[in-house]
């Protein structure tokens, strides 16, 4: 839909996250339809954007939730996602998180080590409940993405090797408290190559076949997330080809395909709207200083990530566009949002639009420099509404203030 960013920036202030819920629906539907003819569950990776309204929107479309902390599980529940559509992954679950997840009766606890399996077994025994589990296999496949978001190599901390997985499945099958019904892999994020997925899916499907031969019946084949999107000029994976590669790998097996996309569903459906504060030059270098910063959108600072920045003002009479570094007010040289951004001369109050900020934008925001986190707006079928208030100074100090009062 056409969004009047100027109007919403005026109404709710900047920096402001704006999400297009129609676009999210289209992204979800495209992926779900790619798996038609196959039992499938799209479990939205809540970490990408965990606003309750975003989760609820996807939940109403039929999505489940892939969570990495009990906080995310509780968010998914609060947003109305049914427990049997929730998966809990992560390398370091605490006993209390395991207990709560079992009490919530979620679909799967995804295990990432033998030690963790023993903890889950112990907690399940205490509760007198059988834990439905899946095991994350690390297939040692190079996903050809940024090293910080690559996860399927033995050098990464995620998952277990295939031989170890097999031993764990045998142990789980013989345990009264563990029900091994799922298998999982996730090789990385922002993937643009299909081959590593084909390779990993093939290896893991072979493991499912050899497990069946020894009486371990896997029902959920979880292929993780990772589908890349366009930030600059990437050539993203075609979702139909992606679904076909997976369907092909599991041919002959009776499985529900679980897929855990985050970025693909919400990444291109979000923008960070920011206002220019000042322009300055240091020597030859031109800086445009805006009111958003690395605490609002960390991806450029953390991964050197590119986000397209568009001027929302009429630059016609402002002269030629020249390269500028777009930076925030935070006291770090790493606080930049765009480098070599071609912009005409800017004036205080001009609006800039930072694209593809729907995933890992707000969720990675912080209060660094005691900056309140941005407000969030959702637009759907021609209307926009506030889905999170701007964080105030009082919000930020609330937990500290309680202690001040206690001490008189
Ligand atoms: N499943 C698992 C087990 C994951 O670890 C992740 C992401 C996903 C699913 C969702 O991946 P997606 O479909 O969004 O690629 N902060 C980084 C991305 C970190 C991804 C971590 N795991 C960024 O801003 O690029």
Short mmCIF file of C-alpha atoms and ligand atoms in Angstrom, two decimals:
data_model
loop_
_atom_site.label_atom_id
_atom_site.label_comp_id
_atom_site.label_asym_id
_atom_site.label_seq_id
_atom_site.Cartn_x
_atom_site.Cartn_y
_atom_site.Cartn_z
CA UNK A 1 0.00 0.00 0.00
CA UNK A 2 0.97 3.64 -0.45
CA UNK A 3 2.10 4.94 2.95
CA UNK A 4 2.17 8.63 3.79
CA UNK A 5 5.36 8.56 5.86
CA UNK A 6 5.29 12.34 6.33
CA UNK A 7 1.89 12.15 7.98
CA UNK A 8 2.88 9.39 10.41
CA UNK A 9 6.23 11.01 11.23
CA UNK A 10 4.36 14.21 12.06
CA UNK A 11 1.81 12.41 14.16
CA UNK A 12 4.11 10.09 16.13
CA UNK A 13 7.52 11.71 15.84
CA UNK A 14 10.81 10.25 14.65
CA UNK A 15 12.69 7.96 14.60
CA UNK A 16 9.71 5.81 13.71
CA UNK A 17 9.36 2.23 12.51
CA UNK A 18 6.58 1.73 9.98
CA UNK A 19 5.43 -1.74 8.85
CA UNK A 20 3.30 -2.71 5.88
CA UNK A 21 1.06 -5.55 7.09
CA UNK A 22 -0.28 -6.12 3.57
CA UNK A 23 3.27 -6.85 2.41
CA UNK A 24 3.79 -9.24 5.34
CA UNK A 25 0.62 -11.07 4.33
CA UNK A 26 1.83 -11.33 0.72
CA UNK A 27 5.21 -12.67 1.82
CA UNK A 28 3.59 -15.27 4.08
CA UNK A 29 1.13 -16.38 1.42
CA UNK A 30 3.84 -16.71 -1.23
CA UNK A 31 5.85 -19.05 0.98
CA UNK A 32 2.87 -21.04 2.24
CA UNK A 33 1.64 -21.56 -1.31
CA UNK A 34 5.07 -22.69 -2.44
CA UNK A 35 4.64 -25.65 -0.08
CA UNK A 36 1.09 -26.46 -1.25
CA UNK A 37 0.54 -30.18 -1.66
CA UNK A 38 2.84 -30.81 1.31
CA UNK A 39 1.98 -30.72 5.02
CA UNK A 40 3.71 -27.58 6.24
CA UNK A 41 3.96 -25.17 9.14
CA UNK A 42 5.48 -21.74 8.71
CA UNK A 43 6.84 -20.97 12.19
CA UNK A 44 7.70 -17.27 12.13
CA UNK A 45 11.12 -16.55 13.69
CA UNK A 46 9.92 -14.08 16.28
CA UNK A 47 13.43 -12.70 16.82
CA UNK A 48 13.19 -10.84 13.50
CA UNK A 49 10.42 -8.59 14.77
CA UNK A 50 8.68 -9.50 17.98
CA UNK A 51 6.08 -6.75 18.22
CA UNK A 52 2.91 -8.46 19.48
CA UNK A 53 0.85 -7.02 16.62
CA UNK A 54 3.29 -8.40 14.05
CA UNK A 55 3.19 -11.87 15.63
CA UNK A 56 -0.60 -11.72 15.94
CA UNK A 57 -0.96 -10.65 12.31
CA UNK A 58 1.09 -13.64 11.14
CA UNK A 59 -0.69 -15.91 13.63
CA UNK A 60 -4.07 -15.01 12.13
CA UNK A 61 -2.73 -16.01 8.73
CA UNK A 62 -1.89 -19.44 10.15
CA UNK A 63 1.74 -19.02 11.13
CA UNK A 64 3.30 -20.62 14.18
CA UNK A 65 6.29 -19.22 16.04
CA UNK A 66 9.95 -20.16 16.26
CA UNK A 67 11.30 -18.86 19.57
CA UNK A 68 14.75 -18.65 21.17
CA UNK A 69 13.87 -17.70 24.72
CA UNK A 70 10.98 -18.26 27.05
CA UNK A 71 10.27 -14.56 26.62
CA UNK A 72 9.63 -15.15 22.93
CA UNK A 73 7.46 -18.19 23.72
CA UNK A 74 5.38 -16.04 26.07
CA UNK A 75 5.18 -13.29 23.45
CA UNK A 76 3.90 -15.81 20.91
CA UNK A 77 1.31 -17.04 23.42
CA UNK A 78 0.32 -13.46 24.28
CA UNK A 79 -0.15 -12.79 20.57
CA UNK A 80 -2.53 -15.72 20.33
CA UNK A 81 -0.34 -18.39 18.74
CA UNK A 82 -1.52 -21.85 19.80
CA UNK A 83 1.03 -23.90 21.79
CA UNK A 84 1.01 -26.69 19.19
CA UNK A 85 2.43 -24.21 16.68
CA UNK A 86 5.34 -23.06 18.84
CA UNK A 87 8.93 -24.29 18.65
CA UNK A 88 11.61 -23.38 21.17
CA UNK A 89 15.22 -23.45 19.88
CA UNK A 90 18.53 -22.09 21.19
CA UNK A 91 21.85 -23.41 22.48
CA UNK A 92 21.44 -22.35 26.10
CA UNK A 93 18.04 -22.98 27.64
CA UNK A 94 17.83 -22.62 31.41
CA UNK A 95 15.93 -25.17 33.55
CA UNK A 96 13.24 -22.63 34.27
CA UNK A 97 12.75 -21.96 30.56
CA UNK A 98 12.54 -25.69 29.85
CA UNK A 99 9.99 -26.12 32.64
CA UNK A 100 7.78 -23.30 31.40
CA UNK A 101 7.97 -24.54 27.81
CA UNK A 102 6.88 -28.01 28.91
CA UNK A 103 4.07 -26.57 30.98
CA UNK A 104 2.90 -24.53 27.98
CA UNK A 105 2.79 -27.83 26.02
CA UNK A 106 4.50 -26.35 22.97
CA UNK A 107 5.01 -28.40 19.80
CA UNK A 108 8.76 -28.98 20.04
CA UNK A 109 11.79 -28.25 22.16
CA UNK A 110 14.65 -28.11 19.74
CA UNK A 111 17.81 -29.50 21.34
CA UNK A 112 21.33 -28.44 20.52
CA UNK A 113 23.54 -30.66 22.72
CA UNK A 114 23.60 -33.94 24.59
CA UNK A 115 23.96 -32.08 27.88
CA UNK A 116 20.83 -30.09 27.13
CA UNK A 117 18.93 -33.27 26.30
CA UNK A 118 19.77 -34.65 29.75
CA UNK A 119 18.49 -31.45 31.38
CA UNK A 120 15.25 -31.60 29.39
CA UNK A 121 14.84 -35.24 30.39
CA UNK A 122 15.39 -34.39 34.07
CA UNK A 123 12.92 -31.50 34.01
CA UNK A 124 10.33 -33.58 32.12
CA UNK A 125 10.68 -36.34 34.72
CA UNK A 126 10.14 -33.85 37.55
CA UNK A 127 6.98 -32.60 35.86
CA UNK A 128 5.82 -36.08 34.94
CA UNK A 129 5.46 -34.98 31.32
CA UNK A 130 6.96 -36.43 28.16
CA UNK A 131 8.90 -33.77 26.23
CA UNK A 132 8.40 -33.66 22.47
CA UNK A 133 11.84 -32.89 21.08
CA UNK A 134 13.71 -32.31 17.87
CA UNK A 135 17.47 -32.26 17.48
CA UNK A 136 19.34 -29.58 15.60
CA UNK A 137 21.80 -31.16 13.24
CA UNK A 138 24.84 -29.19 12.16
CA UNK A 139 25.39 -30.47 8.62
CA UNK A 140 28.72 -28.66 8.16
CA UNK A 141 27.55 -26.90 5.00
CA UNK A 142 28.88 -23.49 4.03
CA UNK A 143 25.84 -21.26 3.48
CA UNK A 144 27.88 -18.58 1.65
CA UNK A 145 26.62 -15.69 3.73
CA UNK A 146 28.10 -13.19 6.21
CA UNK A 147 30.21 -15.09 8.80
CA UNK A 148 28.27 -13.54 11.70
CA UNK A 149 25.01 -15.02 10.45
CA UNK A 150 26.39 -18.35 9.24
CA UNK A 151 25.38 -21.17 11.59
CA UNK A 152 25.67 -24.55 9.87
CA UNK A 153 29.43 -25.13 10.02
CA UNK A 154 31.18 -27.18 12.69
CA UNK A 155 33.10 -24.04 13.64
CA UNK A 156 29.77 -22.47 14.71
CA UNK A 157 28.26 -23.19 18.12
CA UNK A 158 24.96 -24.46 16.74
CA UNK A 159 23.57 -27.99 16.58
CA UNK A 160 25.32 -31.34 16.83
CA UNK A 161 27.17 -33.49 14.31
CA UNK A 162 25.19 -36.18 12.50
CA UNK A 163 26.74 -39.09 14.43
CA UNK A 164 26.04 -37.40 17.73
CA UNK A 165 22.47 -36.68 16.61
CA UNK A 166 21.97 -40.36 15.90
CA UNK A 167 23.21 -41.35 19.36
CA UNK A 168 20.93 -38.74 20.91
CA UNK A 169 17.89 -40.03 19.00
CA UNK A 170 18.56 -43.57 20.19
CA UNK A 171 18.89 -42.36 23.77
CA UNK A 172 15.69 -40.30 23.47
CA UNK A 173 13.74 -43.17 21.97
CA UNK A 174 14.60 -45.29 24.98
CA UNK A 175 13.76 -42.59 27.49
CA UNK A 176 10.33 -42.55 29.07
CA UNK A 177 10.48 -38.73 29.23
CA UNK A 178 11.57 -37.85 25.71
CA UNK A 179 9.60 -38.20 22.50
CA UNK A 180 11.90 -37.57 19.53
CA UNK A 181 9.51 -36.48 16.78
CA UNK A 182 11.40 -33.73 14.99
CA UNK A 183 14.65 -32.98 13.24
CA UNK A 184 16.04 -29.55 12.56
CA UNK A 185 18.76 -27.68 10.73
CA UNK A 186 19.37 -24.01 10.04
CA UNK A 187 22.53 -23.17 8.15
CA UNK A 188 22.47 -19.39 8.20
CA UNK A 189 20.60 -16.21 7.52
CA UNK A 190 20.24 -13.95 4.46
CA UNK A 191 20.88 -16.96 2.17
CA UNK A 192 20.88 -16.27 -1.54
CA UNK A 193 22.21 -19.63 -2.74
CA UNK A 194 20.00 -22.69 -3.07
CA UNK A 195 22.74 -25.33 -3.32
CA UNK A 196 23.78 -25.29 0.35
CA UNK A 197 20.11 -25.79 1.31
CA UNK A 198 19.74 -28.69 -1.14
CA UNK A 199 22.88 -30.26 0.30
CA UNK A 200 21.86 -29.82 3.93
CA UNK A 201 18.26 -30.99 3.32
CA UNK A 202 19.55 -34.08 1.51
CA UNK A 203 21.91 -34.99 4.34
CA UNK A 204 19.30 -34.50 7.02
CA UNK A 205 16.64 -36.42 5.04
CA UNK A 206 19.10 -39.33 4.75
CA UNK A 207 19.45 -39.23 8.51
CA UNK A 208 15.64 -39.40 8.84
CA UNK A 209 15.65 -42.51 6.65
CA UNK A 210 18.35 -44.21 8.69
CA UNK A 211 16.54 -43.30 11.90
CA UNK A 212 13.32 -44.86 10.54
CA UNK A 213 15.28 -48.05 9.95
CA UNK A 214 16.05 -48.26 13.67
CA UNK A 215 12.55 -47.39 14.79
CA UNK A 216 12.82 -43.63 15.37
CA UNK A 217 9.83 -42.10 13.60
CA UNK A 218 10.46 -38.46 12.72
CA UNK A 219 7.30 -36.46 11.91
CA UNK A 220 8.54 -32.87 11.68
CA UNK A 221 11.30 -31.88 9.27
CA UNK A 222 12.37 -28.38 10.25
CA UNK A 223 14.45 -26.65 7.61
CA UNK A 224 15.14 -23.52 9.67
CA UNK A 225 14.90 -20.04 8.23
CA UNK A 226 17.41 -18.01 6.31
CA UNK A 227 15.71 -16.99 3.06
CA UNK A 228 17.47 -13.81 1.96
CA UNK A 229 15.86 -10.59 0.78
CA UNK A 230 16.95 -7.67 -1.39
CA UNK A 231 18.85 -4.93 0.42
CA UNK A 232 20.84 -3.66 -2.55
CA UNK A 233 21.19 -5.88 -5.60
CA UNK A 234 21.00 -9.41 -4.19
CA UNK A 235 19.40 -12.11 -6.25
CA UNK A 236 17.14 -13.79 -3.71
CA UNK A 237 16.18 -17.46 -3.80
CA UNK A 238 12.95 -18.17 -5.62
CA UNK A 239 10.58 -19.53 -2.96
CA UNK A 240 9.01 -22.10 -5.25
CA UNK A 241 12.45 -23.47 -6.14
CA UNK A 242 13.27 -23.49 -2.42
CA UNK A 243 10.13 -25.45 -1.55
CA UNK A 244 10.76 -27.85 -4.43
CA UNK A 245 14.32 -28.57 -3.29
CA UNK A 246 13.04 -29.47 0.17
CA UNK A 247 10.08 -31.47 -1.10
CA UNK A 248 12.46 -33.37 -3.35
CA UNK A 249 14.83 -34.14 -0.45
CA UNK A 250 12.06 -35.71 1.65
CA UNK A 251 10.36 -37.59 -1.17
CA UNK A 252 8.84 -40.84 0.08
CA UNK A 253 8.82 -39.72 3.72
CA UNK A 254 5.65 -38.84 5.59
CA UNK A 255 6.69 -35.54 7.18
CA UNK A 256 5.36 -32.12 8.04
CA UNK A 257 7.79 -29.53 6.71
CA UNK A 258 8.45 -26.82 9.24
CA UNK A 259 10.05 -23.63 8.02
CA UNK A 260 11.26 -20.80 10.30
CA UNK A 261 11.57 -17.64 8.25
CA UNK A 262 12.06 -14.31 9.93
CA UNK A 263 13.62 -11.83 7.54
CA UNK A 264 11.73 -13.14 4.49
CA UNK A 265 8.35 -12.42 6.10
CA UNK A 266 9.00 -8.99 7.58
CA UNK A 267 12.31 -7.59 6.28
CA UNK A 268 11.10 -5.72 3.21
CA UNK A 269 7.87 -4.72 4.97
CA UNK A 270 9.47 -2.26 7.38
CA UNK A 271 11.06 1.18 7.21
CA UNK A 272 12.83 3.36 9.69
CA UNK A 273 11.76 6.97 9.24
CA UNK A 274 14.20 9.58 10.48
CA UNK A 275 14.59 13.36 10.35
CA UNK A 276 17.68 15.31 9.46
CA UNK A 277 19.09 17.33 12.34
CA UNK A 278 22.13 18.97 10.75
CA UNK A 279 24.62 18.77 7.95
CA UNK A 280 28.34 19.25 8.45
CA UNK A 281 31.66 18.78 6.76
CA UNK A 282 34.91 17.58 8.22
CA UNK A 283 37.50 18.39 5.62
CA UNK A 284 36.20 16.83 2.42
CA UNK A 285 33.76 14.55 4.11
CA UNK A 286 30.08 15.35 4.21
CA UNK A 287 27.96 14.14 7.12
CA UNK A 288 24.19 14.20 7.38
CA UNK A 289 23.27 13.88 11.04
CA UNK A 290 19.84 12.35 11.66
CA UNK A 291 17.75 11.56 14.72
CA UNK A 292 17.96 7.76 14.29
CA UNK A 293 21.11 6.00 15.40
CA UNK A 294 22.82 2.66 15.88
CA UNK A 295 20.66 2.04 18.94
CA UNK A 296 17.61 2.09 16.61
CA UNK A 297 19.13 0.12 13.71
CA UNK A 298 22.30 -1.76 14.59
CA UNK A 299 22.79 -3.71 11.38
CA UNK A 300 25.05 -1.20 9.58
CA UNK A 301 27.38 -0.84 12.61
CA UNK A 302 27.36 -4.52 13.48
CA UNK A 303 27.53 -6.21 10.07
CA UNK A 304 28.51 -3.36 7.81
CA UNK A 305 25.04 -4.01 6.37
CA UNK A 306 23.64 -1.91 3.56
CA UNK A 307 20.18 -0.34 3.89
CA UNK A 308 18.96 1.87 1.07
CA UNK A 309 18.31 5.44 2.23
CA UNK A 310 15.83 7.54 0.32
CA UNK A 311 15.19 11.25 0.59
CA UNK A 312 11.51 11.95 1.22
CA UNK A 313 11.82 15.63 0.40
CA UNK A 314 11.74 17.34 -2.93
CA UNK A 315 15.44 17.77 -3.69
CA UNK A 316 14.96 19.45 -7.05
CA UNK A 317 16.07 22.96 -6.13
CA UNK A 318 18.70 21.78 -3.69
CA UNK A 319 21.34 21.18 -6.28
CA UNK A 320 23.15 18.03 -7.26
CA UNK A 321 23.13 14.91 -5.09
CA UNK A 322 26.56 14.18 -3.63
CA UNK A 323 27.80 11.37 -1.38
CA UNK A 324 27.26 11.73 2.34
CA UNK A 325 27.65 9.58 5.40
CA UNK A 326 24.35 9.38 7.25
CA UNK A 327 25.11 9.22 10.96
CA UNK A 328 23.26 9.31 14.26
CA UNK A 329 23.85 11.33 17.44
CA UNK A 330 25.53 8.49 19.40
CA UNK A 331 29.05 8.97 20.72
CA UNK A 332 30.68 6.31 18.54
CA UNK A 333 32.37 6.52 15.16
CA UNK A 334 30.58 3.26 14.34
CA UNK A 335 27.25 5.04 14.62
CA UNK A 336 26.37 5.23 10.96
CA UNK A 337 23.32 4.20 8.95
CA UNK A 338 24.61 4.67 5.43
CA UNK A 339 27.90 5.45 3.72
CA UNK A 340 28.35 7.09 0.33
CA UNK A 341 24.62 7.87 0.25
CA UNK A 342 23.80 10.13 -2.68
CA UNK A 343 21.75 13.00 -1.30
CA UNK A 344 20.98 16.54 -2.37
CA UNK A 345 21.63 19.20 0.24
CA UNK A 346 19.44 18.51 3.26
CA UNK A 347 17.78 20.88 5.70
CA UNK A 348 16.87 20.30 9.34
CA UNK A 349 13.53 18.48 9.49
CA UNK A 350 13.87 16.74 6.13
CA UNK A 351 12.72 13.13 6.23
CA UNK A 352 14.85 10.18 5.20
CA UNK A 353 13.50 6.68 4.73
CA UNK A 354 15.68 3.69 5.58
CA UNK A 355 14.50 0.65 3.66
CA UNK A 356 14.29 -3.06 4.49
CA UNK A 357 14.32 -2.41 8.21
CA UNK A 358 11.42 -4.69 9.17
CA UNK A 359 13.65 -7.54 10.36
CA UNK A 360 16.32 -7.27 13.06
CA UNK A 361 15.64 -3.56 13.30
CA UNK A 362 13.54 -2.80 16.35
CA UNK A 363 14.37 -6.17 17.97
CA UNK A 364 18.06 -5.29 18.09
CA UNK A 365 17.43 -1.76 19.32
CA UNK A 366 18.80 -0.70 22.68
CA UNK A 367 18.74 2.19 25.12
CA UNK A 368 22.40 3.04 24.54
CA UNK A 369 23.04 6.69 25.42
CA UNK A 370 19.70 6.62 27.26
CA UNK A 371 17.82 6.95 24.03
CA UNK A 372 14.24 5.72 24.20
CA UNK A 373 13.36 3.12 21.61
CA UNK A 374 11.34 4.28 18.60
CA UNK A 375 7.57 4.06 18.22
CA UNK A 376 6.13 1.51 15.79
CA UNK A 377 3.26 1.91 13.35
CA UNK A 378 1.42 -0.77 11.34
CA UNK A 379 -0.34 -0.02 8.07
CA UNK A 380 -2.96 -2.37 6.70
CA UNK A 381 -5.61 -2.05 4.02
CA UNK A 382 -5.19 1.68 3.68
CA UNK A 383 -5.08 2.50 7.40
CA UNK A 384 -2.23 2.93 9.85
CA UNK A 385 -2.19 2.53 13.63
CA UNK A 386 0.32 2.83 16.44
CA UNK A 387 1.43 -0.61 17.68
CA UNK A 388 4.06 0.51 20.18
CA UNK A 389 4.51 3.80 21.97
CA UNK A 390 7.79 5.64 21.90
CA UNK A 391 9.75 4.70 25.00
CA UNK A 392 9.89 7.60 27.43
CA UNK A 393 12.62 8.56 29.86
CA UNK A 394 10.36 7.31 32.70
CA UNK A 395 9.99 3.94 30.96
CA UNK A 396 13.74 3.65 30.83
CA UNK A 397 14.44 4.39 34.47
CA UNK A 398 11.43 2.64 35.98
CA UNK A 399 13.30 -0.45 37.22
CA UNK A 400 16.10 1.61 38.71
CA UNK A 401 13.75 4.05 40.36
CA UNK A 402 12.12 1.25 42.32
CA UNK A 403 15.46 0.67 44.04
CA UNK A 404 16.02 4.34 44.77
CA UNK A 405 12.63 4.48 46.49
CA UNK A 406 13.36 1.33 48.46
CA UNK A 407 16.49 2.88 49.94
CA UNK A 408 14.62 6.03 50.87
N1 LIG B 1 15.75 -20.31 12.82
C1 LIG B 1 16.87 -20.25 13.56
C2 LIG B 1 17.27 -21.41 14.35
C3 LIG B 1 17.65 -19.07 13.57
O1 LIG B 1 18.75 -19.02 14.28
C4 LIG B 1 17.23 -17.96 12.80
C5 LIG B 1 18.00 -16.72 12.80
C6 LIG B 1 16.04 -18.08 12.06
C7 LIG B 1 15.34 -19.26 12.09
C8 LIG B 1 15.52 -16.95 11.23
O2 LIG B 1 16.41 -16.59 10.24
P1 LIG B 1 15.95 -15.62 9.05
O3 LIG B 1 14.86 -16.33 8.30
O4 LIG B 1 15.46 -14.37 9.64
O5 LIG B 1 17.17 -15.44 8.25
N2 LIG B 1 20.64 -10.27 13.36
C9 LIG B 1 21.04 -10.82 12.07
C10 LIG B 1 20.34 -12.12 11.77
C11 LIG B 1 20.55 -13.16 12.83
C12 LIG B 1 19.77 -14.43 12.54
C13 LIG B 1 19.78 -15.34 13.70
N3 LIG B 1 19.03 -16.54 13.52
C14 LIG B 1 20.81 -9.77 11.00
O6 LIG B 1 20.39 -8.67 11.33
O7 LIG B 1 21.07 -10.02 9.83
#
